[in-house]
Coordinates of C-alpha atoms and ligand atoms in Angstrom, one line a residue:
M1 CA 18.0 -24.8 22.7
E2 CA 20.8 -22.4 23.9
G3 CA 22.2 -22.2 20.3
I4 CA 19.0 -21.5 18.7
R5 CA 18.0 -19.1 21.3
G6 CA 21.4 -17.5 20.7
H7 CA 20.1 -16.3 17.2
E8 CA 16.9 -14.8 18.4
R9 CA 16.7 -11.0 17.6
A10 CA 14.6 -8.2 19.4
D11 CA 13.6 -4.7 18.4
L12 CA 12.9 -2.3 21.4
H13 CA 12.0 0.8 19.4
L14 CA 8.8 0.8 17.2
H15 CA 6.0 3.2 16.4
T16 CA 2.5 2.8 15.5
T17 CA -0.6 4.8 14.6
Y18 CA -1.0 5.4 18.2
S19 CA 1.7 8.1 17.7
D20 CA 3.5 9.1 14.6
G21 CA 4.0 5.5 12.9
A22 CA 2.1 4.7 9.7
L23 CA 1.2 0.9 10.7
S24 CA -1.4 -0.3 13.0
P25 CA -0.3 -2.6 15.8
Y26 CA -1.4 -5.6 13.8
E27 CA 0.3 -4.6 10.6
L28 CA 3.5 -3.6 12.5
I29 CA 3.5 -7.1 14.3
K30 CA 3.0 -9.0 11.1
K31 CA 6.1 -7.1 9.5
A32 CA 8.1 -7.9 12.7
K33 CA 7.3 -11.6 12.2
T34 CA 8.4 -11.5 8.6
A35 CA 11.7 -9.6 9.8
N36 CA 12.1 -12.7 12.1
L37 CA 12.0 -10.6 15.3
H38 CA 11.2 -12.9 18.5
I39 CA 10.8 -10.0 21.0
I40 CA 9.6 -6.2 20.3
S41 CA 8.6 -3.3 22.2
I42 CA 6.2 -0.7 20.8
T43 CA 7.3 2.7 22.2
D44 CA 4.8 5.3 21.0
H45 CA 5.3 8.8 21.9
D46 CA 3.2 9.6 25.2
N47 CA 1.0 6.7 24.5
V48 CA 0.6 3.0 25.8
N49 CA -3.0 2.5 24.3
A50 CA -1.3 0.1 21.6
I51 CA -0.1 -2.2 24.2
D52 CA -3.0 -4.3 25.4
D53 CA -4.0 -5.4 21.8
A54 CA -0.4 -5.7 20.6
I55 CA 0.4 -8.2 23.5
E56 CA -2.4 -10.4 22.1
I57 CA -1.8 -9.8 18.5
G58 CA 1.9 -10.7 19.3
K59 CA 0.7 -14.3 20.9
E60 CA -1.1 -15.0 17.6
F61 CA 2.3 -14.3 15.7
G62 CA 4.5 -15.9 18.3
V63 CA 6.4 -12.3 18.7
E64 CA 6.7 -11.3 22.4
V65 CA 5.5 -7.6 23.1
I66 CA 7.4 -5.8 25.8
P67 CA 5.2 -2.7 26.8
G68 CA 7.0 0.5 26.1
V69 CA 6.7 4.2 25.8
E70 CA 8.9 7.2 24.6
L71 CA 8.9 10.4 26.5
S72 CA 10.3 13.8 25.9
V73 CA 12.5 15.4 28.2
N74 CA 14.5 18.7 28.3
V75 CA 18.2 18.8 28.4
G76 CA 19.2 22.5 28.5
D77 CA 17.4 24.2 25.7
K78 CA 17.4 20.8 23.6
E79 CA 14.9 17.8 23.6
A80 CA 16.1 14.3 24.5
H81 CA 13.9 10.9 24.4
I82 CA 13.7 8.6 27.2
L83 CA 12.2 5.1 26.6
G84 CA 10.4 3.3 29.4
Y85 CA 10.3 -0.6 29.0
F86 CA 8.4 -3.1 31.0
V87 CA 6.0 -0.3 32.3
D88 CA 2.5 -1.1 33.9
Y89 CA 0.5 0.1 31.1
K90 CA -2.6 0.1 33.3
H91 CA -1.2 2.1 36.1
L92 CA -3.5 4.9 36.8
A93 CA -1.2 7.7 37.8
F94 CA 1.2 6.8 34.9
L95 CA -1.8 6.9 32.5
E96 CA -2.9 10.2 33.8
H97 CA 0.5 11.8 33.0
L98 CA 0.4 10.5 29.6
S99 CA -3.0 11.8 28.9
M100 CA -1.7 15.2 30.2
F101 CA 1.3 15.0 27.8
R102 CA -1.3 14.4 24.9
R103 CA -3.5 17.2 25.9
E104 CA -0.4 19.5 25.9
R105 CA 0.5 18.1 22.4
L106 CA -2.8 19.1 21.1
R107 CA -2.5 22.5 22.5
R108 CA 0.7 23.0 21.0
A109 CA -0.7 21.8 17.5
E110 CA -3.3 24.5 17.9
R111 CA -0.5 27.0 18.6
I112 CA 1.6 25.9 15.5
V113 CA -1.5 26.1 13.3
E114 CA -2.2 29.4 14.6
K115 CA 1.4 30.5 13.7
L116 CA 1.0 28.8 10.4
N117 CA -2.3 30.8 9.6
N118 CA -0.5 34.2 10.8
L119 CA 2.0 33.3 8.1
N120 CA -0.7 32.9 5.5
V121 CA -0.7 29.3 5.5
P122 CA -4.3 28.4 5.7
L123 CA -4.0 25.0 7.5
K124 CA -7.1 24.1 9.3
L125 CA -6.9 22.5 12.7
E126 CA -9.5 19.8 11.7
D127 CA -7.2 18.6 9.0
V128 CA -4.4 17.9 11.4
L129 CA -6.9 16.2 13.9
D130 CA -8.2 14.1 11.3
R131 CA -4.8 12.8 10.4
A132 CA -4.0 12.2 14.1
G133 CA -7.1 10.3 15.0
T134 CA -6.6 9.1 18.4
A135 CA -2.9 9.3 18.2
S136 CA -0.4 11.5 20.1
I137 CA -0.5 14.4 18.0
G138 CA 2.9 15.5 16.5
R139 CA 4.6 17.8 14.0
P140 CA 4.6 14.7 11.5
H141 CA 0.7 15.0 11.5
I142 CA 1.1 18.8 10.8
A143 CA 3.5 18.2 7.8
T144 CA 1.5 15.4 6.3
A145 CA -1.5 17.7 6.6
L146 CA 0.2 20.5 4.9
V147 CA 1.6 18.2 2.1
E148 CA -1.5 16.4 1.2
G149 CA -3.6 19.7 1.3
G150 CA -1.3 21.0 -1.3
L151 CA -0.2 23.7 1.0
A152 CA 3.5 22.6 1.0
E153 CA 5.9 21.0 -1.4
S154 CA 7.4 18.3 0.6
Y155 CA 7.4 16.9 4.3
R156 CA 11.1 18.0 4.5
E157 CA 10.3 21.6 3.4
V158 CA 7.6 22.0 6.0
F159 CA 10.2 21.4 8.7
S160 CA 13.0 23.5 7.1
K161 CA 10.6 26.4 6.3
Y162 CA 8.0 26.2 9.2
I163 CA 8.0 23.9 12.0
G164 CA 11.6 22.7 12.5
F165 CA 13.5 24.0 15.4
G166 CA 14.3 27.7 15.1
C167 CA 11.5 28.2 12.3
P168 CA 8.8 30.7 12.6
A169 CA 6.0 28.2 13.3
Y170 CA 8.2 26.1 15.8
E171 CA 6.4 25.5 19.0
K172 CA 8.3 23.8 22.2
K173 CA 6.6 20.6 23.5
Y174 CA 5.7 20.3 26.9
Q175 CA 8.8 18.6 28.4
L176 CA 9.7 16.6 31.8
S177 CA 12.9 17.1 33.4
P178 CA 15.0 13.9 33.1
T179 CA 14.5 13.0 36.8
E180 CA 10.7 13.5 36.4
A181 CA 10.8 11.0 33.6
T182 CA 12.8 8.4 35.2
Q183 CA 10.8 8.8 38.2
L184 CA 7.6 8.4 36.3
V185 CA 8.8 5.3 34.6
A186 CA 9.8 4.0 37.9
T187 CA 6.4 4.8 39.3
A188 CA 5.0 2.5 36.6
K189 CA 7.5 -0.2 37.6
G190 CA 9.5 0.1 34.3
L191 CA 13.1 0.7 33.4
S192 CA 14.3 4.1 31.8
F193 CA 16.6 4.1 28.9
L194 CA 18.1 7.1 27.0
A195 CA 17.2 7.0 23.3
H196 CA 19.4 7.6 20.4
P197 CA 22.2 9.5 22.3
G198 CA 24.1 9.8 19.1
K199 CA 21.5 12.0 17.5
Y200 CA 22.1 15.1 20.0
M201 CA 24.0 14.2 23.1
T202 CA 27.5 15.3 24.5
D203 CA 29.1 12.7 26.8
G204 CA 28.5 15.5 29.7
A205 CA 24.9 15.6 29.1
L206 CA 24.7 12.0 29.0
L207 CA 26.4 11.7 32.3
Q208 CA 23.8 14.2 33.6
L209 CA 21.3 12.0 32.5
I210 CA 22.7 8.8 34.0
K211 CA 22.5 10.6 37.4
A212 CA 19.1 11.5 36.6
G213 CA 18.3 7.8 37.2
L214 CA 18.7 5.8 33.8
D215 CA 18.6 2.2 33.8
G216 CA 20.4 1.9 30.5
V217 CA 21.2 3.4 27.0
E218 CA 19.8 2.7 23.5
V219 CA 23.2 1.7 22.0
V220 CA 21.8 0.3 18.6
H221 CA 20.1 2.7 16.4
P222 CA 19.8 3.6 12.8
S223 CA 21.4 7.0 13.6
H224 CA 24.4 5.5 15.4
S225 CA 27.6 4.6 13.6
P226 CA 29.4 1.4 14.6
E227 CA 31.8 3.7 16.5
N228 CA 28.8 5.3 18.3
T229 CA 27.6 2.0 19.3
S230 CA 30.8 0.7 20.7
H231 CA 31.3 4.3 22.5
Y232 CA 28.2 4.0 24.1
R233 CA 28.6 0.2 25.1
G234 CA 31.9 1.4 26.7
I235 CA 29.9 3.9 28.8
V236 CA 27.2 1.3 29.7
N237 CA 29.8 -1.0 31.0
E238 CA 31.7 1.6 32.9
Y239 CA 28.4 2.6 34.9
F240 CA 27.0 -0.8 35.3
L241 CA 24.0 0.0 33.1
L242 CA 21.7 -2.2 30.7
E243 CA 21.9 -1.8 27.0
S244 CA 19.1 -1.6 24.6
G245 CA 18.5 -1.0 20.9
G246 CA 16.0 -1.0 17.9
S247 CA 15.0 0.3 14.6
D248 CA 12.9 3.3 15.4
F249 CA 10.8 2.1 12.6
H250 CA 7.7 4.5 11.8
G251 CA 6.1 2.4 9.3
G252 CA 8.2 3.3 6.1
K253 CA 6.8 7.1 5.6
K254 CA 10.2 8.6 6.9
N255 CA 12.2 6.6 4.4
D256 CA 12.8 4.0 7.1
D257 CA 11.6 0.9 5.0
G258 CA 14.9 -0.7 5.4
V259 CA 15.6 -0.6 9.2
L260 CA 13.3 -3.3 10.5
G261 CA 15.0 -6.6 11.1
V262 CA 18.4 -4.9 10.4
F263 CA 18.7 -2.5 13.8
T264 CA 18.1 -5.3 16.4
I265 CA 19.7 -6.6 19.5
P266 CA 20.3 -10.3 20.9
V267 CA 17.4 -11.4 23.1
E268 CA 19.9 -11.8 26.0
W269 CA 20.0 -8.4 26.4
V270 CA 16.0 -8.4 27.2
E271 CA 16.8 -11.1 29.6
N272 CA 19.4 -8.9 31.5
M273 CA 16.8 -6.2 31.6
R274 CA 14.3 -8.5 33.1
R275 CA 16.8 -9.5 35.9
R276 CA 16.8 -5.8 36.8
L277 CA 13.0 -5.7 37.3
F278 CA 11.4 -6.0 40.8
Ligands
AMP301 P1 7.3 16.0 17.6 O1 7.2 14.9 18.5 O2 5.8 16.7 17.5 O3 8.1 17.1 18.2 O4 7.7 15.6 16.3 C1 9.0 15.0 16.3 C2 9.1 14.2 15.1 O5 9.2 15.3 14.0 C3 10.3 13.4 14.9 O6 10.3 12.1 15.4 C4 10.9 13.4 13.4 O7 10.0 12.3 13.0 C5 10.1 14.7 12.9 N1 11.2 15.7 12.5 C6 11.5 16.4 13.5 N2 12.4 17.3 12.9 C7 12.4 17.1 11.7 C8 13.0 17.6 10.4 N3 14.0 18.4 10.5 N4 13.0 17.0 9.2 C9 12.0 16.2 9.2 N5 11.3 15.4 10.1 C10 11.6 16.0 11.5
FE302 FE1 8.5 9.6 16.2
FE303 FE1 13.1 9.5 19.6
ZN304 ZN1 11.2 6.7 18.6

């Protein structure tokens, strides 16, 4: 058994239609099974509403689903992401915080639409809301609404021209401080991991986040080179932290169709996390 177990793989970073992913939990888990994953975590932005069903669906497919969430924090004037794993997805105070973050996302979408309208881009808020449904609303929903409504050429163009950082219709998201985020995850009895540090993080900033209470770092991610991964594994070992990883798969709509089943970690890393829970 040991030998067989040794080949089992996990992907602890996945998105569904409950945030900016294109697939429902059912569709995602079916694909995860085909990609030979044994353990996954669904980590929707500011949302754990997929988890209850996903755990049941996972049982049907023989895929274990670890409850997860992805939170946004401010690091200087930049945004970083913190993954919470093994969170109690029924914890009331935790759920109230997530609802508040989603309400703030809605207000931000309203502000972005207003700015676009002032730039003579006649996007209607309803078109954005239709696309978001019950999901955590984000800029990808705005970009899709603009492209499908014939108001912009491409998804990329929307970001580079209007809503990307520093662009005229850019609006900041409500963000927690790193300590608030790790404390919120701890309140829900989960473990905090810094997501994809290679995307934006200096080592100095990473050390600040470690001090803010991280339990671990996402070392495997499509944005990381092999050198990034070994560099972050070095830091994890130095500070006695846990290591994680995954594909950050959003269902194929971000040209990310090739990542599922490729950016994976050994299930032993998940067992190491479980030993840290209490
Ligand atoms: P939000 O959570 O609303 O800030 O949206 C963040 C998401 O927007 C990211 O996960 C990316 O998928 C997407 N995004 C952000 N910046 C860009 C960009 N410059 N080009 C394309 N997509 C982007
Ligand atoms: Fe996302
Ligand atoms: Fe992220
Ligand atoms: Zn993500």
